[in-house]
Short mmCIF file of C-alpha atoms in Angstrom, two decimals:
data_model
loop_
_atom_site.label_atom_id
_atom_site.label_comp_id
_atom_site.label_asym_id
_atom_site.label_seq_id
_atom_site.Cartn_x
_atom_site.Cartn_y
_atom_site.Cartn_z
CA UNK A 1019 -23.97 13.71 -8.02
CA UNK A 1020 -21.90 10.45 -7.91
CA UNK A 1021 -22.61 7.79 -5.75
CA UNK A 1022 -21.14 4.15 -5.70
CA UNK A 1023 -22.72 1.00 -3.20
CA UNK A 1024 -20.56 -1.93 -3.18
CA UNK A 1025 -23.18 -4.10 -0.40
CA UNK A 1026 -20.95 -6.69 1.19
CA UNK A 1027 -18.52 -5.61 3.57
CA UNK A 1028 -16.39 -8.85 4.19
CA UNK A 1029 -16.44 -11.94 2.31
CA UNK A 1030 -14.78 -15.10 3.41
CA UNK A 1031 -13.98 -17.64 0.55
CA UNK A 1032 -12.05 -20.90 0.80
CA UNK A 1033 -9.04 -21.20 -1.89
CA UNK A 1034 -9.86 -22.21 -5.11
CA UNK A 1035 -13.86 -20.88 -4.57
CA UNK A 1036 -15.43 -18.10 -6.70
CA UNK A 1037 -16.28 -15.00 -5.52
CA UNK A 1038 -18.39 -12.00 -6.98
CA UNK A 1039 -17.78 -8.59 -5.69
CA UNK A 1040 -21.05 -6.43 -6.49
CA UNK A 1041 -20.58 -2.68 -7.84
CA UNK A 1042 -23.74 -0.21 -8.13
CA UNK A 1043 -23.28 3.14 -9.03
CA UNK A 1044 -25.32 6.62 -9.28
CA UNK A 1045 -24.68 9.22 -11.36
CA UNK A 1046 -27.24 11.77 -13.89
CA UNK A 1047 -23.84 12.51 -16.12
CA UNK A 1048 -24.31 10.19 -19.97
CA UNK A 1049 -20.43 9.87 -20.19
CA UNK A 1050 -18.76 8.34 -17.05
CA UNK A 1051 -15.83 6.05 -15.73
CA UNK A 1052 -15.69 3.41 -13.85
CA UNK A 1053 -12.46 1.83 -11.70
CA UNK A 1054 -11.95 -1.21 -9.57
CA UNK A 1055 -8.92 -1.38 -7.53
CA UNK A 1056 -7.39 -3.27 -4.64
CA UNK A 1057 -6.08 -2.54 -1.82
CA UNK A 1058 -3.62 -5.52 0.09
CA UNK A 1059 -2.39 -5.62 3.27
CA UNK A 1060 0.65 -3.46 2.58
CA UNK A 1061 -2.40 -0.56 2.00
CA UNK A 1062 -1.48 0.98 -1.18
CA UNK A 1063 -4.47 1.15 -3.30
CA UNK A 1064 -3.85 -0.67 -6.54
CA UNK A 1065 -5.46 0.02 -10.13
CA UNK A 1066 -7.28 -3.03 -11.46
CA UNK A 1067 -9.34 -1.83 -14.15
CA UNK A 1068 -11.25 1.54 -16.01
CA UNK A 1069 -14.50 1.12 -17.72
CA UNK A 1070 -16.39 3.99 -19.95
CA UNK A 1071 -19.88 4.30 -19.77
CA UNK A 1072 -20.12 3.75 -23.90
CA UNK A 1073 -18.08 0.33 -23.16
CA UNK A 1074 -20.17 -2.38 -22.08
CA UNK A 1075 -17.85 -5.21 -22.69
CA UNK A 1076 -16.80 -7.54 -20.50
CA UNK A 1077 -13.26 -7.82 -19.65
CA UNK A 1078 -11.40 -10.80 -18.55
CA UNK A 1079 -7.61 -10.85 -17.45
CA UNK A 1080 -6.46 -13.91 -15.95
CA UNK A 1081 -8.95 -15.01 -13.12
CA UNK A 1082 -10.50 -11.61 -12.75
CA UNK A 1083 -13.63 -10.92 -14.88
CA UNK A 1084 -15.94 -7.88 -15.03
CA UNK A 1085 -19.59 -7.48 -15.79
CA UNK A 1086 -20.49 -3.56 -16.89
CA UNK A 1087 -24.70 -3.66 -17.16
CA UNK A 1088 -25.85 -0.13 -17.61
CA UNK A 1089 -29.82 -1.43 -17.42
CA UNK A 1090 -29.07 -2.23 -13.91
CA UNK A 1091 -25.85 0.02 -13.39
CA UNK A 1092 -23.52 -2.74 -12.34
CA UNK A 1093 -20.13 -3.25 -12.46
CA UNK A 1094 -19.41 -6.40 -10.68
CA UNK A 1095 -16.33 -8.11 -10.39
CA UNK A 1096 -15.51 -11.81 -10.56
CA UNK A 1097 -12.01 -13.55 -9.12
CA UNK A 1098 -12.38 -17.15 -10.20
CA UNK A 1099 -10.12 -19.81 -8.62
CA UNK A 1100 -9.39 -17.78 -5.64
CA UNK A 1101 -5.75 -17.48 -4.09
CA UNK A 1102 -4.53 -16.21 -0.83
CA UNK A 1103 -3.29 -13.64 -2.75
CA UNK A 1104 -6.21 -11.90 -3.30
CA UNK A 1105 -7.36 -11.74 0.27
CA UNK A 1106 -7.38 -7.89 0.19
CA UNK A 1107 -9.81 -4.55 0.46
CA UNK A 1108 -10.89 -3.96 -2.95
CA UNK A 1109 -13.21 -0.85 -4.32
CA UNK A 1110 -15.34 0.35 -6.64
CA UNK A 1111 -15.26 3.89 -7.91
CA UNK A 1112 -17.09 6.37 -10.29
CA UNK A 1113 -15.70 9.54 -11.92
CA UNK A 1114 -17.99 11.52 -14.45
CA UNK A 1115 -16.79 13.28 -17.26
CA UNK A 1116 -14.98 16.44 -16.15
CA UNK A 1117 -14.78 15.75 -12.95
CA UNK A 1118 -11.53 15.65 -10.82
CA UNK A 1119 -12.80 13.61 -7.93
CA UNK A 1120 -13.77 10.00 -7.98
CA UNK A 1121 -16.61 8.57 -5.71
CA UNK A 1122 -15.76 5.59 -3.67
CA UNK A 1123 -17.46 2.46 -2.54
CA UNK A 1124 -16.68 1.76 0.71
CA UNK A 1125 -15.31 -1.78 0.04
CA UNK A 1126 -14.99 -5.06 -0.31
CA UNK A 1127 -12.80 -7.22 1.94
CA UNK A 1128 -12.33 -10.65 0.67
CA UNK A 1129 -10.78 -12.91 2.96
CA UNK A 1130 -9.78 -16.36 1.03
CA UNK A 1131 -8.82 -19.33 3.21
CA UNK A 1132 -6.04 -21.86 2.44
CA UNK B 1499 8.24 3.30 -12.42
CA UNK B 1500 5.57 5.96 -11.93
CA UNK B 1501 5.38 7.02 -7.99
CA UNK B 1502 3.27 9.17 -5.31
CA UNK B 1503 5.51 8.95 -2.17
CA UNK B 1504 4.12 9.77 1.44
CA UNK B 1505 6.27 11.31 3.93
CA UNK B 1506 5.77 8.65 6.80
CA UNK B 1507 4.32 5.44 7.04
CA UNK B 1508 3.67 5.07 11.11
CA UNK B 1509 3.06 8.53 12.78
CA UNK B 1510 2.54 9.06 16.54
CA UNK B 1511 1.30 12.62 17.74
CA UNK B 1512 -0.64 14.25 20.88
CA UNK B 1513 -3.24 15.98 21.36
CA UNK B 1514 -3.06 19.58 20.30
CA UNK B 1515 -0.03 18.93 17.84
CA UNK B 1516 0.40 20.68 14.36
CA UNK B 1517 0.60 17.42 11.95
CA UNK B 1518 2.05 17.77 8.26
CA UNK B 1519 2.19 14.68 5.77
CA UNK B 1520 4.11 15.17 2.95
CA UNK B 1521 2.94 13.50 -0.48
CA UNK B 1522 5.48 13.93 -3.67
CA UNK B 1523 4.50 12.89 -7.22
CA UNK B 1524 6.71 12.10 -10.25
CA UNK B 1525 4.10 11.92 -13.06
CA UNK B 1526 3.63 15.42 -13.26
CA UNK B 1527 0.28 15.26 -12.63
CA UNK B 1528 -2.11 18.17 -12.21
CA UNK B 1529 -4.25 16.82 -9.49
CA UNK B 1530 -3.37 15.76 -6.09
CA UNK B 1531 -5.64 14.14 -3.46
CA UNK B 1532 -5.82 13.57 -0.18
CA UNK B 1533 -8.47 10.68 1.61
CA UNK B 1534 -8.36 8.99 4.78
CA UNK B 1535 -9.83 5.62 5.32
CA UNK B 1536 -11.21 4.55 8.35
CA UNK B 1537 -13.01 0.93 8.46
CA UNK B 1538 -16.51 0.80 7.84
CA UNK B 1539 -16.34 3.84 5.91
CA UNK B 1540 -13.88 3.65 3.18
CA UNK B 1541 -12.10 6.34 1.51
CA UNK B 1542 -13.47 9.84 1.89
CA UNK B 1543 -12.09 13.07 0.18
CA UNK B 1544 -10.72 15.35 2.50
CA UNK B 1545 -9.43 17.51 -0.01
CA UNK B 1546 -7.91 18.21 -3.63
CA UNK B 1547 -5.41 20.14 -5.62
CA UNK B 1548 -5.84 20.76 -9.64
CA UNK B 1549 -2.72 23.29 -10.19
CA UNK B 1550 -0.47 24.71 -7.62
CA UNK B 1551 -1.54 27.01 -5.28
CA UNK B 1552 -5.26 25.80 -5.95
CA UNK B 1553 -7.28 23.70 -3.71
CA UNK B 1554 -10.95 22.40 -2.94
CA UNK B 1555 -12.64 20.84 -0.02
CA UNK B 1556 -14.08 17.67 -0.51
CA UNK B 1557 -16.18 15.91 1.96
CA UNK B 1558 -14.69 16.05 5.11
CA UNK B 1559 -12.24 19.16 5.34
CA UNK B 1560 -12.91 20.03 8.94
CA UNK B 1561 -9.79 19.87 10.73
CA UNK B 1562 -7.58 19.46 7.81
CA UNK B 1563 -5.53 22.21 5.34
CA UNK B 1564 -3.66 21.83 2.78
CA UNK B 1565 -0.90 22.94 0.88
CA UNK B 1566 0.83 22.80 -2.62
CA UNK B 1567 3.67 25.60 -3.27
CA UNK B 1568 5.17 23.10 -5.90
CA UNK B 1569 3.42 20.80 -8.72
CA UNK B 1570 4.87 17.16 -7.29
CA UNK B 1571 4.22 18.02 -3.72
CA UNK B 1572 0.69 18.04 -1.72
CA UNK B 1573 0.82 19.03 1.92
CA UNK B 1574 -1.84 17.95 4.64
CA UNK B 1575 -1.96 19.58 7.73
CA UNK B 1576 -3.63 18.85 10.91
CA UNK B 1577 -3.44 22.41 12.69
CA UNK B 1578 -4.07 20.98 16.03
CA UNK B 1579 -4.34 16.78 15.76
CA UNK B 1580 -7.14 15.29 17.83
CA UNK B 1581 -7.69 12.02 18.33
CA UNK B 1582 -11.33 11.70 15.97
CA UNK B 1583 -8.26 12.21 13.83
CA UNK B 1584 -6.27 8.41 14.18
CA UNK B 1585 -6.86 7.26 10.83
CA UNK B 1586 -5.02 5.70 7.70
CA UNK B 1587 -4.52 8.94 5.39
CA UNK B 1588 -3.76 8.46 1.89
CA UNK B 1589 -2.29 10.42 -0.40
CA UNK B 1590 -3.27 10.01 -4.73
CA UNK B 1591 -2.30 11.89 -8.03
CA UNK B 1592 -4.16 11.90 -11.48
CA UNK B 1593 -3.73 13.82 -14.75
CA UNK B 1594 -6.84 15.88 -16.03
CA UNK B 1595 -8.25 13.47 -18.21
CA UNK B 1596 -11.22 11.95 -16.63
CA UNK B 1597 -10.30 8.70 -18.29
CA UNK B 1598 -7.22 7.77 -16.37
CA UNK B 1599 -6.72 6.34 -13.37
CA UNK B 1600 -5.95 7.98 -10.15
CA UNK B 1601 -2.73 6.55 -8.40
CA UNK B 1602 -2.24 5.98 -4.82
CA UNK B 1603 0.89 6.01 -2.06
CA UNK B 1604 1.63 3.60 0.63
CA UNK B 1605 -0.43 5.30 2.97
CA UNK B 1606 0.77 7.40 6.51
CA UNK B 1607 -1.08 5.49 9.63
CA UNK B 1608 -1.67 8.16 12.08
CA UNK B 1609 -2.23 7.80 15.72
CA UNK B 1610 -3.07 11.09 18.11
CA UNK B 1611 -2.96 9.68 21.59
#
Protein backbone atom coordinates (compact mmCIF):
# COMPACT_ATOMS: atom_id res chain seq x y z
CA UNK A 1 0.00 0.00 0.00
CA UNK A 2 1.08 3.58 -0.97
CA UNK A 3 -0.26 6.46 0.52
CA UNK A 4 0.93 10.19 0.25
CA UNK A 5 -0.66 13.36 2.71
CA UNK A 6 0.41 16.64 1.55
CA UNK A 7 -1.84 18.72 4.71
CA UNK A 8 -2.35 22.21 3.38
CA UNK A 9 -4.69 22.69 0.73
CA UNK A 10 -4.10 26.44 -0.30
CA UNK A 11 -1.41 28.62 0.71
CA UNK A 12 -1.33 32.31 0.10
CA UNK A 13 2.21 33.94 0.13
CA UNK A 14 3.14 37.52 -0.71
CA UNK A 15 6.08 37.82 -3.48
CA UNK A 16 9.36 37.48 -2.37
CA UNK A 17 8.05 35.28 1.03
CA UNK A 18 9.09 31.64 1.67
CA UNK A 19 6.96 28.96 1.52
CA UNK A 20 7.24 25.18 2.61
CA UNK A 21 5.06 22.69 0.97
CA UNK A 22 4.85 19.53 3.42
CA UNK A 23 5.06 15.85 1.83
CA UNK A 24 4.28 12.61 4.06
CA UNK A 25 4.18 9.43 2.60
CA UNK A 26 3.17 5.62 3.47
CA UNK A 27 4.44 2.80 2.07
CA UNK A 28 5.83 -1.05 3.72
CA UNK A 29 8.06 -1.43 0.26
CA UNK A 30 12.36 -0.68 1.44
CA UNK A 31 13.05 0.68 -2.16
CA UNK A 32 10.69 3.53 -3.28
CA UNK A 33 10.42 6.87 -5.36
CA UNK A 34 9.43 9.89 -4.69
CA UNK A 35 8.19 12.93 -7.28
CA UNK A 36 7.11 16.49 -6.84
CA UNK A 37 5.54 18.17 -9.67
CA UNK A 38 3.51 21.24 -10.56
CA UNK A 39 0.75 21.85 -12.03
CA UNK A 40 0.06 25.86 -13.46
CA UNK A 41 -2.81 27.31 -14.61
CA UNK A 42 -2.49 26.02 -18.16
CA UNK A 43 -3.10 22.33 -16.15
CA UNK A 44 -0.46 20.21 -17.50
CA UNK A 45 1.20 18.52 -14.70
CA UNK A 46 4.88 19.33 -14.71
CA UNK A 47 7.93 17.10 -13.38
CA UNK A 48 9.92 18.91 -10.71
CA UNK A 49 11.91 16.38 -9.11
CA UNK A 50 12.48 12.19 -8.33
CA UNK A 51 13.90 11.08 -5.11
CA UNK A 52 14.98 7.24 -4.19
CA UNK A 53 14.37 6.00 -0.96
CA UNK A 54 18.43 5.13 -0.55
CA UNK A 55 18.95 9.04 -1.44
CA UNK A 56 18.52 11.23 1.37
CA UNK A 57 20.18 14.26 0.04
CA UNK A 58 18.90 17.37 -0.24
CA UNK A 59 18.53 18.92 -3.53
CA UNK A 60 18.56 22.50 -4.38
CA UNK A 61 17.91 23.99 -7.98
CA UNK A 62 17.51 27.56 -8.13
CA UNK A 63 14.90 28.72 -5.43
CA UNK A 64 13.38 25.31 -5.01
CA UNK A 65 14.89 23.11 -2.23
CA UNK A 66 13.89 19.64 -0.97
CA UNK A 67 14.14 17.98 2.38
CA UNK A 68 13.92 13.83 2.04
CA UNK A 69 13.78 12.61 6.06
CA UNK A 70 13.05 8.94 6.07
CA UNK A 71 12.86 9.01 10.25
CA UNK A 72 9.84 11.06 9.77
CA UNK A 73 8.99 10.13 6.02
CA UNK A 74 9.05 13.64 4.65
CA UNK A 75 9.65 15.05 1.58
CA UNK A 76 8.98 18.66 1.86
CA UNK A 77 9.52 21.20 -0.54
CA UNK A 78 10.87 24.72 -0.18
CA UNK A 79 10.37 27.77 -2.98
CA UNK A 80 12.43 30.57 -1.52
CA UNK A 81 11.95 34.13 -2.85
CA UNK A 82 8.59 33.45 -4.18
CA UNK A 83 7.39 34.73 -7.73
CA UNK A 84 4.04 34.96 -9.30
CA UNK A 85 5.22 32.39 -11.27
CA UNK A 86 4.93 29.80 -9.03
CA UNK A 87 1.38 30.44 -7.99
CA UNK A 88 0.30 26.93 -9.16
CA UNK A 89 -1.19 23.30 -7.87
CA UNK A 90 1.76 21.37 -7.02
CA UNK A 91 1.90 17.46 -5.76
CA UNK A 92 3.54 15.02 -4.10
CA UNK A 93 3.70 11.45 -5.27
CA UNK A 94 5.03 7.92 -4.29
CA UNK A 95 5.77 4.95 -6.57
CA UNK A 96 7.35 1.70 -5.00
CA UNK A 97 9.62 -0.42 -6.68
CA UNK A 98 7.80 -2.40 -9.38
CA UNK A 99 4.99 -0.71 -9.36
CA UNK A 100 3.31 0.99 -12.43
CA UNK A 101 1.06 3.38 -10.60
CA UNK A 102 2.08 6.34 -8.57
CA UNK A 103 0.07 7.52 -5.43
CA UNK A 104 -0.89 11.10 -5.32
CA UNK A 105 -1.20 13.78 -2.75
CA UNK A 106 -4.00 15.67 -3.28
CA UNK A 107 -2.16 19.06 -3.50
CA UNK A 108 -0.82 22.00 -2.79
CA UNK A 109 -2.09 25.30 -4.21
CA UNK A 110 0.17 28.13 -3.60
CA UNK A 111 -1.16 31.35 -4.39
CA UNK A 112 1.80 34.15 -4.27
CA UNK A 113 0.71 37.79 -4.27
CA UNK A 114 2.47 40.65 -6.14
CA UNK B 1 10.49 17.41 -27.43
CA UNK B 2 8.96 14.39 -25.70
CA UNK B 3 4.88 14.61 -25.87
CA UNK B 4 1.49 12.90 -24.53
CA UNK B 5 -1.20 14.74 -26.60
CA UNK B 6 -5.01 14.73 -25.54
CA UNK B 7 -7.62 14.75 -28.07
CA UNK B 8 -9.60 17.91 -26.78
CA UNK B 9 -9.02 20.46 -24.42
CA UNK B 10 -12.83 21.89 -23.69
CA UNK B 11 -15.51 19.10 -24.18
CA UNK B 12 -19.29 19.66 -23.86
CA UNK B 13 -21.62 16.46 -23.78
CA UNK B 14 -25.28 15.40 -22.45
CA UNK B 15 -26.51 13.24 -20.51
CA UNK B 16 -26.56 9.71 -21.78
CA UNK B 17 -23.73 10.40 -24.46
CA UNK B 18 -20.90 7.85 -25.40
CA UNK B 19 -17.63 10.09 -24.58
CA UNK B 20 -14.08 9.04 -26.05
CA UNK B 21 -10.78 11.09 -25.23
CA UNK B 22 -8.05 10.32 -27.20
CA UNK B 23 -4.42 10.40 -25.56
CA UNK B 24 -1.26 9.75 -28.10
CA UNK B 25 2.32 9.30 -26.84
CA UNK B 26 5.64 9.70 -28.69
CA UNK B 27 8.11 8.22 -26.14
CA UNK B 28 7.21 4.85 -26.77
CA UNK B 29 6.33 4.22 -23.54
CA UNK B 30 4.82 1.03 -22.16
CA UNK B 31 2.42 2.48 -19.72
CA UNK B 32 -0.39 4.76 -20.24
CA UNK B 33 -2.64 6.39 -17.59
CA UNK B 34 -5.60 7.89 -17.25
CA UNK B 35 -6.69 10.29 -13.85
CA UNK B 36 -9.19 12.84 -13.44
CA UNK B 37 -8.85 15.63 -11.00
CA UNK B 38 -11.54 17.15 -9.37
CA UNK B 39 -10.74 19.92 -6.54
CA UNK B 40 -10.46 18.83 -3.17
CA UNK B 41 -9.52 15.53 -4.26
CA UNK B 42 -6.63 15.56 -6.53
CA UNK B 43 -5.66 13.12 -9.05
CA UNK B 44 -7.21 9.67 -8.83
CA UNK B 45 -6.41 6.63 -11.14
CA UNK B 46 -9.16 5.69 -13.15
CA UNK B 47 -7.29 3.33 -15.03
CA UNK B 48 -3.92 2.00 -16.68
CA UNK B 49 -2.35 0.36 -19.65
CA UNK B 50 1.23 -1.59 -19.42
CA UNK B 51 1.32 -3.14 -23.17
CA UNK B 52 -1.33 -2.96 -25.75
CA UNK B 53 -4.34 -4.61 -25.45
CA UNK B 54 -3.71 -4.82 -21.54
CA UNK B 55 -5.42 -2.80 -18.97
CA UNK B 56 -6.12 -2.45 -15.08
CA UNK B 57 -8.60 -0.62 -13.00
CA UNK B 58 -7.32 1.67 -10.65
CA UNK B 59 -9.36 3.43 -8.12
CA UNK B 60 -12.24 4.72 -9.59
CA UNK B 61 -13.15 2.70 -12.88
CA UNK B 62 -16.89 2.86 -12.52
CA UNK B 63 -18.22 4.47 -15.45
CA UNK B 64 -15.11 4.56 -17.41
CA UNK B 65 -13.39 1.90 -20.21
CA UNK B 66 -10.66 1.99 -21.86
CA UNK B 67 -8.91 1.19 -24.82
CA UNK B 68 -5.37 0.71 -26.41
CA UNK B 69 -5.31 -1.18 -29.97
CA UNK B 70 -1.92 0.68 -30.62
CA UNK B 71 1.27 1.36 -28.25
CA UNK B 72 1.14 5.52 -28.51
CA UNK B 73 -2.57 5.68 -28.16
CA UNK B 74 -4.82 5.27 -24.81
CA UNK B 75 -8.56 5.55 -25.26
CA UNK B 76 -11.09 6.61 -22.40
CA UNK B 77 -14.51 6.06 -22.80
CA UNK B 78 -17.48 7.24 -21.00
CA UNK B 79 -20.22 4.65 -22.28
CA UNK B 80 -23.02 6.80 -21.24
CA UNK B 81 -21.54 10.43 -19.69
CA UNK B 82 -23.34 11.62 -16.57
CA UNK B 83 -22.89 14.57 -15.04
CA UNK B 84 -20.92 13.05 -11.47
CA UNK B 85 -18.73 12.81 -14.55
CA UNK B 86 -17.73 16.93 -15.27
CA UNK B 87 -14.26 16.75 -14.34
CA UNK B 88 -10.65 17.71 -15.61
CA UNK B 89 -9.37 14.20 -17.07
CA UNK B 90 -5.83 13.76 -17.64
CA UNK B 91 -4.10 11.69 -19.64
CA UNK B 92 0.03 10.41 -18.56
CA UNK B 93 2.71 7.96 -20.06
CA UNK B 94 5.79 6.32 -18.28
CA UNK B 95 8.36 3.69 -19.27
CA UNK B 96 8.66 0.52 -16.94
CA UNK B 97 11.31 1.59 -14.85
CA UNK B 98 9.96 2.60 -11.57
CA UNK B 99 12.61 5.28 -11.44
CA UNK B 100 11.37 7.62 -14.09
CA UNK B 101 8.99 10.01 -14.13
CA UNK B 102 5.53 9.76 -15.38
CA UNK B 103 4.61 12.54 -18.00
CA UNK B 104 1.43 14.32 -18.31
CA UNK B 105 -0.89 16.08 -21.30
CA UNK B 106 -2.65 19.32 -21.26
CA UNK B 107 -5.59 17.92 -19.84
CA UNK B 108 -9.45 17.49 -21.63
CA UNK B 109 -12.02 19.65 -19.30
CA UNK B 110 -15.21 17.84 -19.57
CA UNK B 111 -18.61 19.15 -18.93
CA UNK B 112 -21.94 16.69 -19.15
CA UNK B 113 -24.81 19.08 -18.83
Amino acid sequence: AQKVTQAQTEISVVEKEDVTLDCVYETRDTTYYLFWYKQPPSGELVFLIRRNSFDEQNEISGRYSWNFQKSTSSFNFTITASQVVDSAVYFCALRNYGNNRLAFGKGNQVVVIP
Amino acid sequence: DVKVTQSSRYLVKRTGEKVFLECVQDMDHENMFWYRQDPGLGLRLIYFSYDVKMKEKGDIPEGYSVSREKKERFSLILESASTNQTSMYLCASSDSISYNEQFFGPGTRLTVL
